[in-house]
């Protein structure tokens, strides 16, 4: 049995109402009580954009110089900003990245895998610029990257299981763990808890959709769901 817990990062669970209801249901179903450290959360916010930006600009330097007009304005703006990142800043970011990856597995603590929402919002409408998470307003891009960026930065393997929300749009249950084998075992364990058939897991059923809880409300303000 893989030990699945939650991250010691409150910000990872600041989500919109739809994802909050999905997460509450999943956390209860899986009895997620243990806590593990998601190493690299703060570092990923500070140094992730530095490392990513410097490398992205290095890859697209020729395009920016000779064919910048073919890039979308938002992409071009980010690459222009990345051009100001110095090699010293980049190397400092790499140092923090390597340090984070060297301790990430040990800092999981007593759990093998950490579960958290893959992204804190359901799919935003085209043209949406900002979303609200709790009392915080952030850009759509920041929201969509928030919970996956730390896993990327830590170097730990992760997978996402799609789960439907009360409004019908899919959300993701992300599992981050010590190694790929453990994460895959945890994925099967979660699918067993969700009651997903082997045929559906491997796409052998037609019209496969995200796991769909049956949502109801037992009392005002107390949403509940069952499989």
PDB file of C-alpha atoms in Angstrom:
ATOM      1  CA  UNK A   1       0.000   0.000   0.000  1.00  0.00           C
ATOM      2  CA  UNK A   2       1.443   3.343  -1.063  1.00  0.00           C
ATOM      3  CA  UNK A   3       1.288   5.995   1.658  1.00  0.00           C
ATOM      4  CA  UNK A   4      -0.442   9.053   0.180  1.00  0.00           C
ATOM      5  CA  UNK A   5      -0.545  12.365   2.021  1.00  0.00           C
ATOM      6  CA  UNK A   6      -0.937  16.083   1.472  1.00  0.00           C
ATOM      7  CA  UNK A   7       1.710  18.759   1.024  1.00  0.00           C
ATOM      8  CA  UNK A   8       2.857  21.063   3.803  1.00  0.00           C
ATOM      9  CA  UNK A   9       2.098  24.031   1.533  1.00  0.00           C
ATOM     10  CA  UNK A  10      -1.214  25.770   2.211  1.00  0.00           C
ATOM     11  CA  UNK A  11      -0.971  27.713  -1.035  1.00  0.00           C
ATOM     12  CA  UNK A  12      -1.212  24.479  -3.037  1.00  0.00           C
ATOM     13  CA  UNK A  13      -4.809  24.082  -1.851  1.00  0.00           C
ATOM     14  CA  UNK A  14      -5.980  27.641  -2.530  1.00  0.00           C
ATOM     15  CA  UNK A  15      -8.390  26.765  -5.336  1.00  0.00           C
ATOM     16  CA  UNK A  16     -11.638  27.931  -6.890  1.00  0.00           C
ATOM     17  CA  UNK A  17     -15.002  26.667  -5.644  1.00  0.00           C
ATOM     18  CA  UNK A  18     -15.387  23.886  -8.208  1.00  0.00           C
ATOM     19  CA  UNK A  19     -11.932  22.438  -7.596  1.00  0.00           C
ATOM     20  CA  UNK A  20     -12.391  22.870  -3.840  1.00  0.00           C
ATOM     21  CA  UNK A  21     -15.436  20.604  -3.862  1.00  0.00           C
ATOM     22  CA  UNK A  22     -13.631  18.007  -5.978  1.00  0.00           C
ATOM     23  CA  UNK A  23     -10.593  18.120  -3.709  1.00  0.00           C
ATOM     24  CA  UNK A  24     -12.641  17.839  -0.515  1.00  0.00           C
ATOM     25  CA  UNK A  25     -14.394  14.775  -1.893  1.00  0.00           C
ATOM     26  CA  UNK A  26     -11.138  13.138  -3.018  1.00  0.00           C
ATOM     27  CA  UNK A  27      -9.329  13.899   0.240  1.00  0.00           C
ATOM     28  CA  UNK A  28     -12.158  12.336   2.262  1.00  0.00           C
ATOM     29  CA  UNK A  29     -12.391   9.312  -0.020  1.00  0.00           C
ATOM     30  CA  UNK A  30      -8.650   8.651   0.129  1.00  0.00           C
ATOM     31  CA  UNK A  31      -8.399   9.520   3.853  1.00  0.00           C
ATOM     32  CA  UNK A  32      -5.513  11.921   3.275  1.00  0.00           C
ATOM     33  CA  UNK A  33      -4.252  12.795   6.744  1.00  0.00           C
ATOM     34  CA  UNK A  34      -0.455  12.456   6.650  1.00  0.00           C
ATOM     35  CA  UNK A  35       1.672  15.423   5.628  1.00  0.00           C
ATOM     36  CA  UNK A  36       4.836  15.472   3.521  1.00  0.00           C
ATOM     37  CA  UNK A  37       7.128  18.306   2.459  1.00  0.00           C
ATOM     38  CA  UNK A  38       6.810  19.399  -1.164  1.00  0.00           C
ATOM     39  CA  UNK A  39      10.409  20.461  -1.573  1.00  0.00           C
ATOM     40  CA  UNK A  40      11.016  23.244  -4.019  1.00  0.00           C
ATOM     41  CA  UNK A  41       7.684  25.058  -3.717  1.00  0.00           C
ATOM     42  CA  UNK A  42       9.175  28.431  -2.782  1.00  0.00           C
ATOM     43  CA  UNK A  43      12.301  27.919  -4.872  1.00  0.00           C
ATOM     44  CA  UNK A  44      10.219  27.126  -7.939  1.00  0.00           C
ATOM     45  CA  UNK A  45       8.384  30.442  -7.661  1.00  0.00           C
ATOM     46  CA  UNK A  46      11.604  32.426  -7.300  1.00  0.00           C
ATOM     47  CA  UNK A  47      14.104  30.582  -9.464  1.00  0.00           C
ATOM     48  CA  UNK A  48      11.868  28.614 -11.820  1.00  0.00           C
ATOM     49  CA  UNK A  49      11.052  31.604 -14.043  1.00  0.00           C
ATOM     50  CA  UNK A  50      14.741  32.604 -14.057  1.00  0.00           C
ATOM     51  CA  UNK A  51      15.978  29.200 -15.239  1.00  0.00           C
ATOM     52  CA  UNK A  52      13.091  28.722 -17.651  1.00  0.00           C
ATOM     53  CA  UNK A  53      13.320  32.260 -19.017  1.00  0.00           C
ATOM     54  CA  UNK A  54      17.066  32.196 -19.615  1.00  0.00           C
ATOM     55  CA  UNK A  55      16.916  28.836 -21.389  1.00  0.00           C
ATOM     56  CA  UNK A  56      13.845  29.780 -23.439  1.00  0.00           C
ATOM     57  CA  UNK A  57      15.522  32.950 -24.673  1.00  0.00           C
ATOM     58  CA  UNK A  58      18.685  31.006 -25.527  1.00  0.00           C
ATOM     59  CA  UNK A  59      16.652  28.597 -27.662  1.00  0.00           C
ATOM     60  CA  UNK A  60      14.669  31.340 -29.408  1.00  0.00           C
ATOM     61  CA  UNK A  61      17.386  33.992 -29.672  1.00  0.00           C
ATOM     62  CA  UNK A  62      17.665  33.719 -33.463  1.00  0.00           C
ATOM     63  CA  UNK A  63      13.899  33.781 -33.898  1.00  0.00           C
ATOM     64  CA  UNK A  64      13.659  36.878 -31.710  1.00  0.00           C
ATOM     65  CA  UNK A  65      16.345  38.602 -33.759  1.00  0.00           C
ATOM     66  CA  UNK A  66      15.164  37.637 -37.244  1.00  0.00           C
ATOM     67  CA  UNK A  67      11.484  36.635 -37.071  1.00  0.00           C
ATOM     68  CA  UNK A  68       9.999  38.051 -33.888  1.00  0.00           C
ATOM     69  CA  UNK A  69       6.848  38.975 -35.820  1.00  0.00           C
ATOM     70  CA  UNK A  70       5.780  35.310 -36.056  1.00  0.00           C
ATOM     71  CA  UNK A  71       5.452  35.045 -32.257  1.00  0.00           C
ATOM     72  CA  UNK A  72       2.291  35.860 -30.349  1.00  0.00           C
ATOM     73  CA  UNK A  73       2.621  39.139 -28.494  1.00  0.00           C
ATOM     74  CA  UNK A  74       2.405  37.504 -25.050  1.00  0.00           C
ATOM     75  CA  UNK A  75       5.181  35.048 -25.938  1.00  0.00           C
ATOM     76  CA  UNK A  76       7.304  37.797 -27.440  1.00  0.00           C
ATOM     77  CA  UNK A  77       6.872  39.937 -24.311  1.00  0.00           C
ATOM     78  CA  UNK A  78       8.009  37.097 -22.035  1.00  0.00           C
ATOM     79  CA  UNK A  79      11.049  36.397 -24.211  1.00  0.00           C
ATOM     80  CA  UNK A  80      11.965  40.084 -24.234  1.00  0.00           C
ATOM     81  CA  UNK A  81      11.819  40.104 -20.437  1.00  0.00           C
ATOM     82  CA  UNK A  82      13.893  36.911 -20.313  1.00  0.00           C
ATOM     83  CA  UNK A  83      16.622  38.620 -22.330  1.00  0.00           C
ATOM     84  CA  UNK A  84      17.436  40.711 -19.244  1.00  0.00           C
ATOM     85  CA  UNK A  85      18.290  37.654 -17.099  1.00  0.00           C
ATOM     86  CA  UNK A  86      22.039  37.483 -16.567  1.00  0.00           C
ATOM     87  CA  UNK A  87      24.114  34.327 -16.687  1.00  0.00           C
ATOM     88  CA  UNK A  88      24.943  34.858 -13.021  1.00  0.00           C
ATOM     89  CA  UNK A  89      21.252  34.875 -12.105  1.00  0.00           C
ATOM     90  CA  UNK A  90      20.723  31.782 -14.225  1.00  0.00           C
ATOM     91  CA  UNK A  91      23.598  29.897 -12.595  1.00  0.00           C
ATOM     92  CA  UNK A  92      22.320  30.847  -9.127  1.00  0.00           C
ATOM     93  CA  UNK A  93      18.931  29.452 -10.123  1.00  0.00           C
ATOM     94  CA  UNK A  94      20.527  26.220 -11.311  1.00  0.00           C
ATOM     95  CA  UNK A  95      22.358  25.885  -7.998  1.00  0.00           C
ATOM     96  CA  UNK A  96      19.080  26.141  -6.094  1.00  0.00           C
ATOM     97  CA  UNK A  97      17.435  23.713  -8.515  1.00  0.00           C
ATOM     98  CA  UNK A  98      20.159  21.100  -7.987  1.00  0.00           C
ATOM     99  CA  UNK A  99      19.983  21.543  -4.212  1.00  0.00           C
ATOM    100  CA  UNK A 100      16.216  21.147  -4.276  1.00  0.00           C
ATOM    101  CA  UNK A 101      16.418  17.970  -6.341  1.00  0.00           C
ATOM    102  CA  UNK A 102      19.076  16.456  -4.088  1.00  0.00           C
ATOM    103  CA  UNK A 103      16.795  16.669  -1.034  1.00  0.00           C
ATOM    104  CA  UNK A 104      13.317  16.375  -2.553  1.00  0.00           C
ATOM    105  CA  UNK A 105      12.837  12.635  -1.992  1.00  0.00           C
ATOM    106  CA  UNK A 106      14.107  12.715   1.583  1.00  0.00           C
ATOM    107  CA  UNK A 107      11.810  15.603   2.493  1.00  0.00           C
ATOM    108  CA  UNK A 108       8.658  13.682   1.592  1.00  0.00           C
ATOM    109  CA  UNK A 109       8.876  12.385   5.148  1.00  0.00           C
ATOM    110  CA  UNK A 110       6.612   9.499   6.132  1.00  0.00           C
ATOM    111  CA  UNK A 111       4.601   9.530   2.894  1.00  0.00           C
ATOM    112  CA  UNK A 112       5.540   8.051  -0.469  1.00  0.00           C
ATOM    113  CA  UNK A 113       3.334  10.313  -2.562  1.00  0.00           C
ATOM    114  CA  UNK A 114       1.792  13.756  -2.128  1.00  0.00           C
ATOM    115  CA  UNK A 115      -1.662  14.471  -3.542  1.00  0.00           C
ATOM    116  CA  UNK A 116      -2.823  17.937  -4.544  1.00  0.00           C
ATOM    117  CA  UNK A 117      -4.990  19.574  -7.203  1.00  0.00           C
ATOM    118  CA  UNK A 118      -3.184  19.575 -10.556  1.00  0.00           C
ATOM    119  CA  UNK A 119      -4.340  23.125 -11.230  1.00  0.00           C
ATOM    120  CA  UNK A 120      -6.350  25.317  -8.839  1.00  0.00           C
ATOM    121  CA  UNK A 121      -9.054  26.255 -11.355  1.00  0.00           C
ATOM    122  CA  UNK A 122     -11.256  24.539 -13.897  1.00  0.00           C
ATOM    123  CA  UNK A 123     -10.602  25.451 -17.523  1.00  0.00           C
ATOM    124  CA  UNK A 124     -10.989  29.245 -17.777  1.00  0.00           C
ATOM    125  CA  UNK A 125     -12.987  30.815 -20.585  1.00  0.00           C
ATOM    126  CA  UNK A 126     -10.998  32.040 -23.584  1.00  0.00           C
ATOM    127  CA  UNK A 127      -9.872  35.594 -22.974  1.00  0.00           C
ATOM    128  CA  UNK A 128      -9.842  35.349 -19.172  1.00  0.00           C
ATOM    129  CA  UNK A 129      -6.866  37.286 -17.825  1.00  0.00           C
ATOM    130  CA  UNK A 130      -7.112  36.774 -14.061  1.00  0.00           C
ATOM    131  CA  UNK A 131      -8.741  34.366 -11.623  1.00  0.00           C
ATOM    132  CA  UNK A 132      -9.476  34.578  -7.904  1.00  0.00           C
ATOM    133  CA  UNK A 133      -8.044  32.003  -5.513  1.00  0.00           C
ATOM    134  CA  UNK A 134      -9.304  32.648  -2.010  1.00  0.00           C
ATOM    135  CA  UNK A 135      -8.603  36.327  -1.408  1.00  0.00           C
ATOM    136  CA  UNK A 136      -5.850  36.462  -4.023  1.00  0.00           C
ATOM    137  CA  UNK A 137      -6.194  37.514  -7.657  1.00  0.00           C
ATOM    138  CA  UNK A 138      -3.580  36.010  -9.975  1.00  0.00           C
ATOM    139  CA  UNK A 139      -3.046  35.739 -13.708  1.00  0.00           C
ATOM    140  CA  UNK A 140      -4.444  32.690 -15.473  1.00  0.00           C
ATOM    141  CA  UNK A 141      -0.915  31.660 -16.448  1.00  0.00           C
ATOM    142  CA  UNK A 142       0.289  31.822 -12.839  1.00  0.00           C
ATOM    143  CA  UNK A 143      -2.712  29.799 -11.675  1.00  0.00           C
ATOM    144  CA  UNK A 144      -2.214  27.082 -14.282  1.00  0.00           C
ATOM    145  CA  UNK A 145       1.495  26.726 -13.488  1.00  0.00           C
ATOM    146  CA  UNK A 146       1.348  27.011  -9.703  1.00  0.00           C
ATOM    147  CA  UNK A 147       0.899  23.390  -8.622  1.00  0.00           C
ATOM    148  CA  UNK A 148       2.802  21.678 -11.424  1.00  0.00           C
ATOM    149  CA  UNK A 149       5.838  23.957 -11.390  1.00  0.00           C
ATOM    150  CA  UNK A 150       7.027  22.773  -7.967  1.00  0.00           C
ATOM    151  CA  UNK A 151       6.984  19.134  -9.098  1.00  0.00           C
ATOM    152  CA  UNK A 152       8.921  20.073 -12.225  1.00  0.00           C
ATOM    153  CA  UNK A 153      11.452  22.047 -10.213  1.00  0.00           C
ATOM    154  CA  UNK A 154      11.947  19.290  -7.629  1.00  0.00           C
ATOM    155  CA  UNK A 155      12.520  16.692 -10.338  1.00  0.00           C
ATOM    156  CA  UNK A 156      10.009  14.322  -8.749  1.00  0.00           C
ATOM    157  CA  UNK A 157       7.779  12.311 -11.118  1.00  0.00           C
ATOM    158  CA  UNK A 158       4.082  13.173 -11.157  1.00  0.00           C
ATOM    159  CA  UNK A 159       0.851  12.142 -12.831  1.00  0.00           C
ATOM    160  CA  UNK A 160      -2.622  13.639 -13.023  1.00  0.00           C
ATOM    161  CA  UNK A 161      -5.948  11.802 -12.802  1.00  0.00           C
ATOM    162  CA  UNK A 162      -8.915  13.688 -14.331  1.00  0.00           C
ATOM    163  CA  UNK A 163     -11.941  14.037 -12.052  1.00  0.00           C
ATOM    164  CA  UNK A 164     -15.149  15.861 -12.966  1.00  0.00           C
ATOM    165  CA  UNK A 165     -16.351  18.806 -10.884  1.00  0.00           C
ATOM    166  CA  UNK A 166     -19.963  19.647  -9.947  1.00  0.00           C
ATOM    167  CA  UNK A 167     -20.152  22.022 -12.904  1.00  0.00           C
ATOM    168  CA  UNK A 168     -19.069  19.284 -15.305  1.00  0.00           C
ATOM    169  CA  UNK A 169     -15.635  20.620 -16.227  1.00  0.00           C
ATOM    170  CA  UNK A 170     -12.688  18.333 -15.447  1.00  0.00           C
ATOM    171  CA  UNK A 171     -10.157  19.007 -12.730  1.00  0.00           C
ATOM    172  CA  UNK A 172      -7.043  17.022 -11.973  1.00  0.00           C
ATOM    173  CA  UNK A 173      -5.818  15.091  -8.947  1.00  0.00           C
ATOM    174  CA  UNK A 174      -2.015  15.289  -9.074  1.00  0.00           C
ATOM    175  CA  UNK A 175       0.246  12.699  -7.445  1.00  0.00           C
ATOM    176  CA  UNK A 176       3.910  13.566  -6.821  1.00  0.00           C
ATOM    177  CA  UNK A 177       6.222  10.872  -5.457  1.00  0.00           C
ATOM    178  CA  UNK A 178       9.650   9.407  -4.861  1.00  0.00           C
ATOM    179  CA  UNK A 179       9.967   7.520  -8.149  1.00  0.00           C
ATOM    180  CA  UNK A 180       7.915   6.593 -11.212  1.00  0.00           C
ATOM    181  CA  UNK A 181       7.086   3.087  -9.988  1.00  0.00           C
ATOM    182  CA  UNK A 182       5.709   4.413  -6.700  1.00  0.00           C
ATOM    183  CA  UNK A 183       3.711   7.145  -8.419  1.00  0.00           C
ATOM    184  CA  UNK A 184       2.173   4.651 -10.857  1.00  0.00           C
ATOM    185  CA  UNK A 185       1.284   2.302  -7.990  1.00  0.00           C
ATOM    186  CA  UNK A 186      -0.342   5.239  -6.215  1.00  0.00           C
ATOM    187  CA  UNK A 187      -2.270   6.027  -9.388  1.00  0.00           C
ATOM    188  CA  UNK A 188      -3.707   2.510  -9.492  1.00  0.00           C
ATOM    189  CA  UNK A 189      -4.503   2.753  -5.785  1.00  0.00           C
ATOM    190  CA  UNK A 190      -6.439   5.974  -6.370  1.00  0.00           C
ATOM    191  CA  UNK A 191      -8.266   4.500  -9.367  1.00  0.00           C
ATOM    192  CA  UNK A 192      -9.263   1.518  -7.222  1.00  0.00           C
ATOM    193  CA  UNK A 193     -10.639   3.910  -4.592  1.00  0.00           C
ATOM    194  CA  UNK A 194     -12.510   5.809  -7.307  1.00  0.00           C
ATOM    195  CA  UNK A 195     -14.008   2.574  -8.598  1.00  0.00           C
ATOM    196  CA  UNK A 196     -12.590   2.965 -12.102  1.00  0.00           C
ATOM    197  CA  UNK A 197     -12.712  -0.276 -14.105  1.00  0.00           C
ATOM    198  CA  UNK A 198      -9.560  -1.706 -15.740  1.00  0.00           C
ATOM    199  CA  UNK A 199     -11.208  -1.285 -19.162  1.00  0.00           C
ATOM    200  CA  UNK A 200     -11.738   2.387 -18.543  1.00  0.00           C
ATOM    201  CA  UNK A 201      -8.204   2.852 -17.227  1.00  0.00           C
ATOM    202  CA  UNK A 202      -6.679   1.643 -20.464  1.00  0.00           C
ATOM    203  CA  UNK A 203      -9.142   3.410 -22.750  1.00  0.00           C
ATOM    204  CA  UNK A 204     -10.861   0.203 -23.838  1.00  0.00           C
ATOM    205  CA  UNK A 205     -14.300   1.691 -23.227  1.00  0.00           C
ATOM    206  CA  UNK A 206     -15.736   4.069 -25.795  1.00  0.00           C
ATOM    207  CA  UNK A 207     -16.396   7.715 -24.923  1.00  0.00           C
ATOM    208  CA  UNK A 208     -14.098   7.706 -21.896  1.00  0.00           C
ATOM    209  CA  UNK A 209     -14.776  10.695 -19.635  1.00  0.00           C
ATOM    210  CA  UNK A 210     -13.207  11.914 -16.381  1.00  0.00           C
ATOM    211  CA  UNK A 211     -14.202  10.126 -13.177  1.00  0.00           C
ATOM    212  CA  UNK A 212     -17.694  11.441 -12.477  1.00  0.00           C
ATOM    213  CA  UNK A 213     -18.857  11.644  -8.854  1.00  0.00           C
ATOM    214  CA  UNK A 214     -22.591  11.973  -8.204  1.00  0.00           C
ATOM    215  CA  UNK A 215     -22.954  15.371  -6.593  1.00  0.00           C
ATOM    216  CA  UNK A 216     -25.699  16.293  -4.152  1.00  0.00           C
ATOM    217  CA  UNK A 217     -26.246  18.678  -1.265  1.00  0.00           C
ATOM    218  CA  UNK A 218     -27.307  17.206   2.055  1.00  0.00           C
ATOM    219  CA  UNK A 219     -27.718  20.613   3.618  1.00  0.00           C
ATOM    220  CA  UNK A 220     -27.357  24.230   2.525  1.00  0.00           C
ATOM    221  CA  UNK A 221     -23.691  25.027   2.145  1.00  0.00           C
ATOM    222  CA  UNK A 222     -22.637  21.394   2.617  1.00  0.00           C
ATOM    223  CA  UNK A 223     -22.006  19.825  -0.788  1.00  0.00           C
ATOM    224  CA  UNK A 224     -21.513  16.074  -0.736  1.00  0.00           C
ATOM    225  CA  UNK A 225     -20.769  13.570  -3.422  1.00  0.00           C
ATOM    226  CA  UNK A 226     -20.684   9.817  -3.817  1.00  0.00           C
ATOM    227  CA  UNK A 227     -19.586   7.483  -6.568  1.00  0.00           C
TER     228      UNK A 227
END
